[in-house]
Amino acid sequence: IKNADQHNAWMQANPDKLMVVKFYAPWCRACKSVEPKFVQISKDKKYKDIPITFGQLSVQHNKQYVKSLGIMALPSMQIYAGREGLVENFPCGPSKIPILKRKLTETVNAKVDPSTMMLKLDCTDPENAEAAPCKTRSLTVLDDAQASSEIDEVISDQRKEENLVYLRTGVPYFKDFSDDEFYDLMDKAKLVTFEQGDVIMRQGMEGSTFYIIESGEVEIMVKTAYEDPLTTPRDYLGAVINILGPHNYFGERALITHEPRAASIRALQKTRCFAFDVEDIPSSSVLSGKKKATMERMAEVDSKYGTDVYDIDLISKQLTSANLENQQRGSVNTPEAIRGVDVEEDYVPPETTMPEGMERDKNDRVISLLVRFKQIRRAAKCFEYIMKSKPNFGDAGESRRRALLVSKLTRTQREDFSDLFHIIDTSGDGFISILELRRAMESVGEERSDAEVFEMINNANPDINGNTEISKKEFMGVMAEAEFHDLFLDTFEMLDVNNTGFV
């Protein structure tokens, strides 16, 4: 498979088969080691009569698309069950081949009917299917007097008028329609109702419908390769990244990109939606799939459905660490990574000049001290920035901004900052005092007066003027704000190649 179009075409051509996809990079040594094993599995005679097909896609020239599929590390495997969509997604280095074989066996047993050797799909099983609406009406039925006798409550005349105005003027994808196009689409639209807990859309499945919420609430959930493939339940839909209420819409990304759905949508309560089939949407709209969306629109859609949750660029540090840990090989006594197999970089173990256990203990102590020193210097740099900032004390916007920045930290960043907080909080009472912060600053050669340290601590909580200690939540906000401030400055300086002060 060479690109996104071929990947989508391959999936659409195999709606009645299991599809196993390997994601790799030409420069990845672990990928090269997995290659012959993957080919051997694909040619195994035991799969001869089973509806299964194997493919592989390189990340080269396809980086954004591969990221949008939830691939976190290379090599990785995804298993699709025909129309059901994605059922497995996990990193698979050389030492994880047994897991791949086990997953294939489990999937074949669960998805293939042994009597017919055909793919089976039990649409009544919530683990497999998207929920069908418990009630479906055409919009014209809403004007029928008999509508009031149906199970669902009837939308009032005032509410119907509000909905019509919103559909005509509030939905960006409908604004450019002519009146004829708009009202023709409304005549073909449906009003559908879902019960609480219904999975309206499932990640990895093909999309064909655009929904606008009339009443109720849904949550957007994204399943990435963060999850442990051995312990994650099969019905796990992923982390909640967004919640949508009335007059919000969903389902547009799959229609615009022709890609499998990037997230699952589940009803948090009884939810009524206007539903528009892609075949009924005029070609003048990007929702028809016949018109290309702008970069701004795609950026907005990708953010909404959390494709940056699995942004390889943002999490390169923990991916390198994860690759090393996931592929760690050797015996109990020598667990070093295999050069050229487990990590992309060459791995050269240190020369042993004393008994192995003593050498490792010594190295661990040195590394631990160096890491702590680096972390505290990082904190000192962040507090330098905070001391120079002038928060508007009592302004709720200050706290909201920091909370937002904390939410954008990667998992590794959160863990690093949490560890750092506990290093500085020597008393272990859950707060950093003036004395504790001053001692931490002095330990890395940053001597500060009590007044300067007090100003740092005071600025850490913009809600109140006169703080004398920092909670962990406030500390995380400080670190996040300084971290992104440095990121923006570094990016600007990189773009401002002539050092003019302007980009």
Coordinates of C-alpha atoms in Angstrom, one line a residue:
I1 CA 0.0 0.0 0.0
K2 CA 1.7 3.2 -1.2
N3 CA -0.6 6.0 0.1
A4 CA -3.8 7.0 1.8
D5 CA -6.0 6.5 -1.3
Q6 CA -4.7 3.0 -1.8
H7 CA -5.2 2.2 1.9
N8 CA -8.9 3.4 1.8
A9 CA -9.5 1.6 -1.6
W10 CA -8.0 -1.6 -0.1
M11 CA -10.3 -1.4 2.9
Q12 CA -13.4 -0.7 0.8
A13 CA -12.5 -3.6 -1.5
N14 CA -12.4 -6.1 1.4
P15 CA -15.6 -5.5 3.4
D16 CA -15.9 -9.3 4.1
K17 CA -12.4 -10.0 5.2
L18 CA -10.0 -9.5 8.1
M19 CA -7.3 -7.0 7.1
V20 CA -3.9 -6.9 8.8
V21 CA -1.8 -3.8 8.2
K22 CA 1.8 -3.3 9.2
F23 CA 3.1 0.3 9.5
Y24 CA 6.8 0.7 9.0
A25 CA 9.6 3.1 8.0
P26 CA 12.4 2.3 5.6
W27 CA 15.1 3.6 8.0
C28 CA 13.7 1.7 11.0
R29 CA 15.9 -1.2 12.0
A30 CA 13.2 -2.8 14.1
C31 CA 10.9 -2.6 11.1
K32 CA 13.4 -4.4 9.0
S33 CA 13.7 -7.2 11.6
V34 CA 9.9 -7.6 11.7
E35 CA 9.5 -7.7 7.9
P36 CA 10.5 -11.4 7.2
K37 CA 8.4 -12.6 10.2
F38 CA 5.4 -10.6 9.0
V39 CA 5.7 -12.1 5.5
Q40 CA 6.1 -15.6 6.9
I41 CA 2.9 -15.1 9.0
S42 CA 1.0 -13.8 5.9
K43 CA 2.0 -16.9 3.9
D44 CA 1.1 -19.4 6.7
K45 CA -1.0 -22.2 5.3
K46 CA -3.4 -22.2 8.2
Y47 CA -4.8 -18.9 6.9
K48 CA -5.3 -20.3 3.4
D49 CA -9.1 -20.8 3.7
I50 CA -9.7 -17.9 6.1
P51 CA -11.0 -14.6 4.7
I52 CA -7.9 -12.6 5.7
T53 CA -5.6 -10.3 3.8
F54 CA -2.3 -8.7 4.7
G55 CA -0.8 -5.3 3.7
Q56 CA 1.8 -2.8 4.8
L57 CA 2.1 0.9 4.5
S58 CA 5.3 3.0 4.9
V59 CA 5.2 6.2 7.0
Q60 CA 7.5 7.8 4.3
H61 CA 5.4 10.4 2.4
N62 CA 2.4 9.4 4.5
K63 CA 3.3 10.7 7.9
Q64 CA 0.2 12.8 8.5
Y65 CA -2.2 10.1 7.3
V66 CA -0.4 7.4 9.5
K67 CA -0.7 9.7 12.5
S68 CA -4.4 10.2 11.9
L69 CA -4.9 6.5 12.1
G70 CA -3.5 6.4 15.7
I71 CA -0.1 5.0 15.0
M72 CA 2.2 5.9 17.9
A73 CA 5.3 3.9 17.2
L74 CA 7.0 1.9 14.5
P75 CA 6.6 -0.8 13.6
S76 CA 2.9 -1.1 14.5
M77 CA 0.0 -3.4 13.5
Q78 CA -3.7 -2.7 12.9
I79 CA -6.4 -5.4 12.4
Y80 CA -9.7 -4.5 10.8
A81 CA -12.7 -6.8 10.6
G82 CA -14.4 -5.8 7.3
R83 CA -17.2 -3.3 7.7
E84 CA -16.8 -3.4 11.5
G85 CA -13.6 -1.4 11.2
L86 CA -10.6 -1.3 13.5
V87 CA -10.5 -4.0 16.2
E88 CA -6.8 -4.0 17.2
N89 CA -4.1 -1.3 17.2
F90 CA -0.7 -1.9 18.9
P91 CA 3.1 -1.4 18.5
C92 CA 4.8 -4.6 17.3
G93 CA 8.6 -4.8 17.4
P94 CA 10.5 -8.1 17.0
S95 CA 9.8 -9.3 20.5
K96 CA 6.1 -8.7 20.1
I97 CA 5.5 -11.1 17.2
P98 CA 4.0 -13.7 19.6
I99 CA 1.5 -11.0 20.6
L100 CA 0.6 -10.5 16.9
K101 CA 0.1 -14.2 16.5
R102 CA -2.1 -14.4 19.5
K103 CA -4.1 -11.4 18.4
L104 CA -4.6 -13.0 15.0
T105 CA -5.8 -16.2 16.6
E106 CA -8.2 -14.4 18.9
T107 CA -9.6 -12.3 16.1
V108 CA -10.1 -15.2 13.7
N109 CA -11.9 -17.2 16.4
A110 CA -14.1 -14.2 17.3
K111 CA -14.9 -12.9 13.8
V112 CA -14.9 -15.9 11.4
D113 CA -17.7 -18.5 11.3
P114 CA -16.0 -21.9 11.3
S115 CA -18.9 -23.6 9.5
T116 CA -18.9 -21.2 6.5
M117 CA -15.4 -19.8 6.9
M118 CA -16.9 -16.3 6.3
L119 CA -16.6 -13.2 8.3
K120 CA -19.4 -12.8 10.8
L121 CA -20.7 -9.6 12.2
D122 CA -23.3 -9.7 15.0
C123 CA -24.8 -6.2 14.7
T124 CA -26.7 -6.8 17.9
D125 CA -23.4 -6.9 19.8
P126 CA -22.5 -3.4 21.0
E127 CA -18.9 -4.4 20.9
N128 CA -19.1 -4.7 17.1
A129 CA -21.7 -2.3 15.7
E130 CA -22.7 1.2 15.6
A131 CA -26.1 1.8 17.3
A132 CA -29.2 2.1 15.1
P133 CA -31.5 5.0 16.0
C134 CA -34.4 4.0 18.3
K135 CA -36.6 6.4 16.3
T136 CA -36.3 7.8 12.8
R137 CA -38.5 10.5 11.2
S138 CA -38.3 12.5 8.1
L139 CA -38.4 16.2 8.9
T140 CA -41.8 16.6 7.3
V141 CA -43.3 14.2 9.9
L142 CA -42.7 16.9 12.5
D143 CA -45.6 18.9 11.0
D144 CA -48.0 16.0 11.3
A145 CA -50.6 16.2 14.0
Q146 CA -50.0 12.5 14.8
A147 CA -46.4 13.2 15.8
S148 CA -47.5 14.1 19.3
S149 CA -48.7 10.6 19.9
E150 CA -45.2 9.0 19.3
I151 CA -42.8 8.0 22.0
D152 CA -40.4 10.8 21.6
E153 CA -41.4 14.3 22.6
V154 CA -42.4 16.5 19.7
I155 CA -40.3 19.5 19.0
S156 CA -42.2 22.7 19.6
D157 CA -43.0 25.2 16.8
Q158 CA -40.6 27.7 18.4
R159 CA -37.9 25.1 18.7
K160 CA -38.4 24.1 15.1
E161 CA -38.0 27.6 14.0
E162 CA -34.8 28.0 16.0
N163 CA -33.5 24.8 14.5
L164 CA -34.3 25.9 10.9
V165 CA -32.5 29.3 11.5
Y166 CA -29.4 27.5 12.9
L167 CA -29.3 25.0 10.1
R168 CA -29.5 27.7 7.5
T169 CA -27.1 30.2 9.1
G170 CA -25.2 28.5 11.9
V171 CA -23.7 25.4 10.2
P172 CA -20.6 26.5 8.2
Y173 CA -21.0 23.7 5.7
F174 CA -24.5 24.9 4.8
K175 CA -24.0 28.6 4.6
D176 CA -23.0 28.7 0.9
F177 CA -26.0 26.6 -0.3
S178 CA -28.5 28.3 -2.5
D179 CA -32.1 28.2 -1.1
D180 CA -33.0 25.4 -3.5
E181 CA -30.0 23.3 -2.4
F182 CA -30.7 23.9 1.3
Y183 CA -34.4 23.1 1.2
D184 CA -33.9 20.1 -1.1
L185 CA -31.4 18.7 1.5
M186 CA -33.8 19.4 4.3
D187 CA -36.5 17.4 2.5
K188 CA -34.1 14.4 2.4
A189 CA -32.9 14.7 6.0
K190 CA -33.9 12.6 8.9
L191 CA -34.5 13.2 12.6
V192 CA -33.0 10.3 14.5
T193 CA -33.0 9.5 18.2
F194 CA -30.3 7.6 20.2
E195 CA -30.6 6.2 23.7
Q196 CA -28.0 6.9 26.4
G197 CA -24.9 4.8 25.9
D198 CA -25.5 4.2 22.2
V199 CA -22.3 4.2 20.1
I200 CA -23.4 6.4 17.2
M201 CA -20.0 6.2 15.4
R202 CA -17.1 3.8 15.9
Q203 CA -13.5 4.7 15.3
G204 CA -12.0 3.0 12.2
M205 CA -15.3 2.4 10.4
E206 CA -16.4 4.1 7.2
G207 CA -18.4 7.2 7.5
S208 CA -21.4 8.1 5.4
T209 CA -23.6 10.4 7.6
F210 CA -23.3 13.9 8.9
Y211 CA -25.1 14.6 12.2
I212 CA -26.3 17.9 13.9
I213 CA -27.4 17.6 17.5
E214 CA -30.9 18.9 18.1
S215 CA -31.0 17.9 21.8
G216 CA -29.0 15.8 24.2
E217 CA -25.2 15.4 24.5
V218 CA -22.5 13.1 23.0
E219 CA -18.8 12.5 23.9
I220 CA -15.9 12.1 21.4
M221 CA -13.6 9.2 22.3
V222 CA -10.2 8.3 20.8
K223 CA -8.5 5.0 21.1
T224 CA -4.7 5.2 20.4
A225 CA -1.8 2.9 20.7
Y226 CA -1.1 4.1 24.2
E227 CA -3.3 1.3 25.5
D228 CA -1.6 -2.0 26.6
P229 CA -2.7 -4.6 23.9
L230 CA -2.7 -7.3 26.5
T231 CA -4.9 -5.7 29.2
T232 CA -7.2 -3.2 27.3
P233 CA -10.8 -4.5 27.1
R234 CA -12.0 -5.1 23.6
D235 CA -15.0 -2.8 24.1
Y236 CA -12.8 0.1 25.3
L237 CA -13.6 3.1 23.1
G238 CA -10.7 5.3 24.2
A239 CA -10.2 8.5 26.1
V240 CA -12.8 11.3 26.1
I241 CA -11.4 14.3 24.4
N242 CA -14.5 16.4 23.8
I243 CA -18.2 16.7 24.6
L244 CA -20.8 18.1 22.2
G245 CA -24.2 19.5 23.0
P246 CA -27.2 20.9 21.0
H247 CA -26.4 22.7 17.7
N248 CA -23.0 21.0 17.5
Y249 CA -22.2 18.6 14.8
F250 CA -20.1 15.5 14.1
G251 CA -19.2 13.0 11.4
E252 CA -17.8 15.6 9.0
R253 CA -14.2 14.4 9.0
A254 CA -14.8 11.0 7.5
L255 CA -16.9 12.6 4.7
I256 CA -14.3 15.3 4.0
T257 CA -11.2 13.1 4.0
H258 CA -12.7 9.8 2.8
E259 CA -10.7 8.3 5.7
P260 CA -12.0 5.9 8.4
R261 CA -13.5 7.7 11.3
A262 CA -10.9 9.1 13.6
A263 CA -13.0 8.8 16.8
S264 CA -16.0 7.1 18.4
I265 CA -19.1 9.1 19.3
R266 CA -21.3 7.9 22.2
A267 CA -24.5 9.4 23.5
L268 CA -24.3 10.6 27.1
Q269 CA -28.0 10.9 27.4
K270 CA -31.0 10.5 25.1
T271 CA -30.0 12.5 22.0
R272 CA -31.9 13.6 19.0
C273 CA -29.9 14.5 15.8
F274 CA -30.6 15.7 12.3
A275 CA -29.0 13.2 10.0
F276 CA -27.8 13.9 6.4
D277 CA -26.6 11.1 4.1
V278 CA -23.5 11.9 2.1
E279 CA -25.3 11.0 -1.1
D280 CA -27.9 13.7 -0.5
I281 CA -25.4 16.5 0.2
P282 CA -24.8 18.9 -2.8
S283 CA -21.4 18.8 -4.5
S284 CA -20.9 22.4 -3.6
S285 CA -20.1 21.4 0.0
V286 CA -16.9 19.8 1.2
L287 CA -19.1 17.3 3.0
S288 CA -20.0 15.7 -0.3
G289 CA -16.3 14.6 -0.7
K290 CA -16.2 16.2 -4.1
K291 CA -14.7 19.5 -3.0
K292 CA -11.4 19.9 -1.2
A293 CA -11.4 21.5 2.2
T294 CA -9.1 24.4 3.1
M295 CA -6.1 23.9 5.3
E296 CA -7.8 26.0 8.0
R297 CA -10.9 23.8 7.9
M298 CA -8.8 20.6 8.1
A299 CA -6.9 22.0 11.1
E300 CA -10.1 22.7 12.9
V301 CA -11.5 19.3 12.2
D302 CA -8.3 17.4 13.2
S303 CA -8.3 19.4 16.5
K304 CA -11.9 18.6 17.2
Y305 CA -11.4 14.8 16.8
G306 CA -8.1 14.7 18.6
T307 CA -5.8 13.6 15.8
D308 CA -3.0 15.5 17.7
V309 CA -3.6 13.0 20.6
Y310 CA -1.3 10.7 18.6
D311 CA 1.0 13.4 17.1
I312 CA 4.4 11.7 16.7
D313 CA 6.2 15.0 16.7
L314 CA 4.8 16.1 20.0
I315 CA 5.7 12.9 21.8
S316 CA 8.9 11.8 20.2
K317 CA 10.7 11.6 23.6
Q318 CA 8.4 9.0 25.1
L319 CA 8.1 7.1 21.9
T320 CA 11.9 6.6 21.9
S321 CA 11.7 5.5 25.5
A322 CA 8.7 3.3 24.8
N323 CA 10.4 1.6 21.8
L324 CA 13.4 0.8 24.0
E325 CA 11.3 -0.6 26.8
N326 CA 8.8 -2.5 24.6
Q327 CA 11.6 -4.2 22.6
Q328 CA 14.0 -4.8 25.5
R329 CA 15.7 -8.1 25.0
G330 CA 18.4 -10.4 26.4
S331 CA 18.5 -12.4 29.6
V332 CA 17.6 -11.3 33.1
N333 CA 21.2 -10.4 33.8
T334 CA 21.9 -8.6 30.5
P335 CA 18.7 -6.8 29.4
E336 CA 20.5 -4.4 27.0
A337 CA 18.7 -3.6 23.7
I338 CA 19.9 -5.4 20.6
R339 CA 21.8 -3.0 18.3
G340 CA 19.9 -2.3 15.1
V341 CA 16.8 -4.2 16.2
D342 CA 15.3 -2.7 19.3
V343 CA 16.2 1.0 18.8
E344 CA 17.1 3.0 15.7
E345 CA 20.3 4.3 17.2
D346 CA 23.3 2.1 17.7
Y347 CA 23.5 0.9 21.3
V348 CA 26.9 0.5 22.8
P349 CA 27.0 -1.0 26.3
P350 CA 29.5 0.4 28.7
E351 CA 32.8 -1.4 29.4
T352 CA 32.7 -3.4 32.6
T353 CA 35.6 -2.7 34.9
M354 CA 34.0 -4.0 38.1
P355 CA 31.3 -6.6 39.0
E356 CA 28.3 -6.0 36.8
G357 CA 25.8 -5.3 39.6
M358 CA 28.1 -2.8 41.3
E359 CA 28.8 -1.0 38.1
R360 CA 25.1 -0.7 37.3
D361 CA 24.3 0.5 40.8
K362 CA 27.0 3.2 40.5
N363 CA 25.8 4.3 37.0
D364 CA 22.2 4.4 38.2
R365 CA 23.2 6.7 41.1
V366 CA 25.1 9.0 38.8
I367 CA 22.3 9.1 36.2
S368 CA 19.7 9.8 38.9
L369 CA 21.7 12.7 40.2
L370 CA 22.2 14.1 36.7
V371 CA 18.5 13.8 36.0
R372 CA 17.5 15.5 39.2
F373 CA 20.0 18.3 38.5
K374 CA 18.6 18.8 35.0
Q375 CA 15.0 18.8 36.3
I376 CA 15.7 21.4 39.0
R377 CA 17.5 23.6 36.5
R378 CA 14.4 23.3 34.3
A379 CA 12.2 24.4 37.1
A380 CA 14.5 27.3 37.9
K381 CA 14.3 28.5 34.3
C382 CA 10.5 28.2 34.4
F383 CA 10.3 30.2 37.7
E384 CA 12.5 32.9 36.1
Y385 CA 9.9 33.4 33.5
I386 CA 7.0 33.4 36.0
M387 CA 8.8 36.0 38.1
K388 CA 8.9 38.3 35.1
S389 CA 5.2 37.7 34.3
K390 CA 2.6 40.0 35.7
P391 CA -0.6 38.0 36.2
N392 CA -3.9 39.8 36.7
F393 CA -4.7 38.6 40.1
G394 CA -8.3 37.5 40.4
D395 CA -8.8 37.2 36.7
A396 CA -10.4 33.8 36.0
G397 CA -8.9 33.9 32.5
E398 CA -5.4 33.5 33.9
S399 CA -6.3 30.2 35.6
R400 CA -8.3 28.9 32.6
R401 CA -5.3 29.6 30.3
R402 CA -2.9 27.7 32.5
A403 CA -5.4 24.8 32.9
L404 CA -5.7 24.7 29.1
L405 CA -1.9 24.6 28.7
V406 CA -1.6 21.8 31.3
S407 CA -4.2 19.8 29.2
K408 CA -1.9 20.1 26.2
L409 CA 1.1 18.6 27.9
T410 CA 2.1 15.1 26.8
R411 CA 1.9 12.2 29.2
T412 CA 5.7 12.3 29.6
Q413 CA 5.8 16.0 30.4
R414 CA 3.1 15.6 33.1
E415 CA 5.1 12.7 34.6
D416 CA 8.3 14.7 34.5
F417 CA 6.7 17.8 36.1
S418 CA 5.0 15.6 38.8
D419 CA 8.3 14.0 39.7
L420 CA 10.0 17.4 39.9
F421 CA 7.3 18.7 42.2
H422 CA 8.0 15.8 44.6
I423 CA 11.7 16.4 44.4
I424 CA 11.3 20.1 45.5
D425 CA 8.6 19.3 48.1
T426 CA 11.1 17.8 50.5
S427 CA 8.6 17.9 53.4
G428 CA 6.1 15.8 51.4
D429 CA 3.1 17.9 52.5
G430 CA 1.8 18.5 49.0
F431 CA 3.0 22.2 48.9
I432 CA 6.3 23.9 48.0
S433 CA 7.2 26.5 50.6
I434 CA 9.5 29.6 50.2
L435 CA 12.3 27.7 51.9
E436 CA 12.0 24.6 49.8
L437 CA 12.0 26.6 46.5
R438 CA 15.0 28.6 47.6
R439 CA 16.9 25.5 48.5
A440 CA 16.1 23.9 45.1
M441 CA 17.3 27.1 43.3
E442 CA 20.5 27.2 45.3
S443 CA 21.2 23.5 44.6
V444 CA 21.7 24.4 40.9
G445 CA 23.6 27.7 41.5
E446 CA 20.6 30.0 41.3
E447 CA 20.8 32.0 44.6
R448 CA 17.7 34.1 45.2
S449 CA 16.6 36.4 48.1
D450 CA 13.5 35.6 50.1
A451 CA 11.7 38.5 48.3
E452 CA 12.5 37.1 44.9
V453 CA 11.4 33.6 45.9
F454 CA 8.2 35.0 47.4
E455 CA 7.5 36.8 44.1
M456 CA 7.9 33.5 42.2
I457 CA 5.5 31.7 44.5
N458 CA 3.0 34.6 44.6
N459 CA 2.8 34.7 40.8
A460 CA 2.2 30.9 40.6
N461 CA -1.4 31.3 41.7
P462 CA -3.1 34.2 39.7
D463 CA -6.4 33.8 41.7
I464 CA -5.0 35.3 44.9
N465 CA -2.4 38.0 45.6
G466 CA -0.2 37.1 48.6
N467 CA 0.6 33.4 48.2
T468 CA 3.2 31.8 50.4
E469 CA 3.2 28.3 49.0
I470 CA 2.6 26.4 45.8
S471 CA 0.2 23.5 45.3
K472 CA 0.9 20.7 42.8
K473 CA -1.9 22.1 40.5
E474 CA -0.4 25.5 40.6
F475 CA 3.1 24.1 40.0
M476 CA 1.8 22.2 36.9
G477 CA 0.3 25.4 35.6
V478 CA 3.5 27.3 36.0
M479 CA 5.6 24.7 34.3
A480 CA 3.1 24.3 31.4
E481 CA 3.0 28.1 30.8
A482 CA 6.8 28.4 30.8
E483 CA 7.2 25.3 28.7
F484 CA 5.0 26.6 25.9
H485 CA 6.4 30.1 26.2
D486 CA 9.8 28.7 25.4
L487 CA 8.4 26.6 22.6
F488 CA 6.9 29.6 20.9
L489 CA 10.1 31.7 21.4
D490 CA 12.3 28.9 20.0
T491 CA 9.9 28.5 17.0
F492 CA 9.9 32.2 16.3
E493 CA 13.7 32.4 16.5
M494 CA 14.0 29.5 14.1
L495 CA 11.7 31.2 11.6
D496 CA 13.3 34.7 12.1
V497 CA 16.5 33.5 10.3
N498 CA 17.8 37.1 9.9
N499 CA 17.1 38.1 13.5
T500 CA 15.0 41.0 12.5
G501 CA 12.4 40.6 15.2
F502 CA 9.7 39.9 12.7
V503 CA 8.4 36.8 10.8

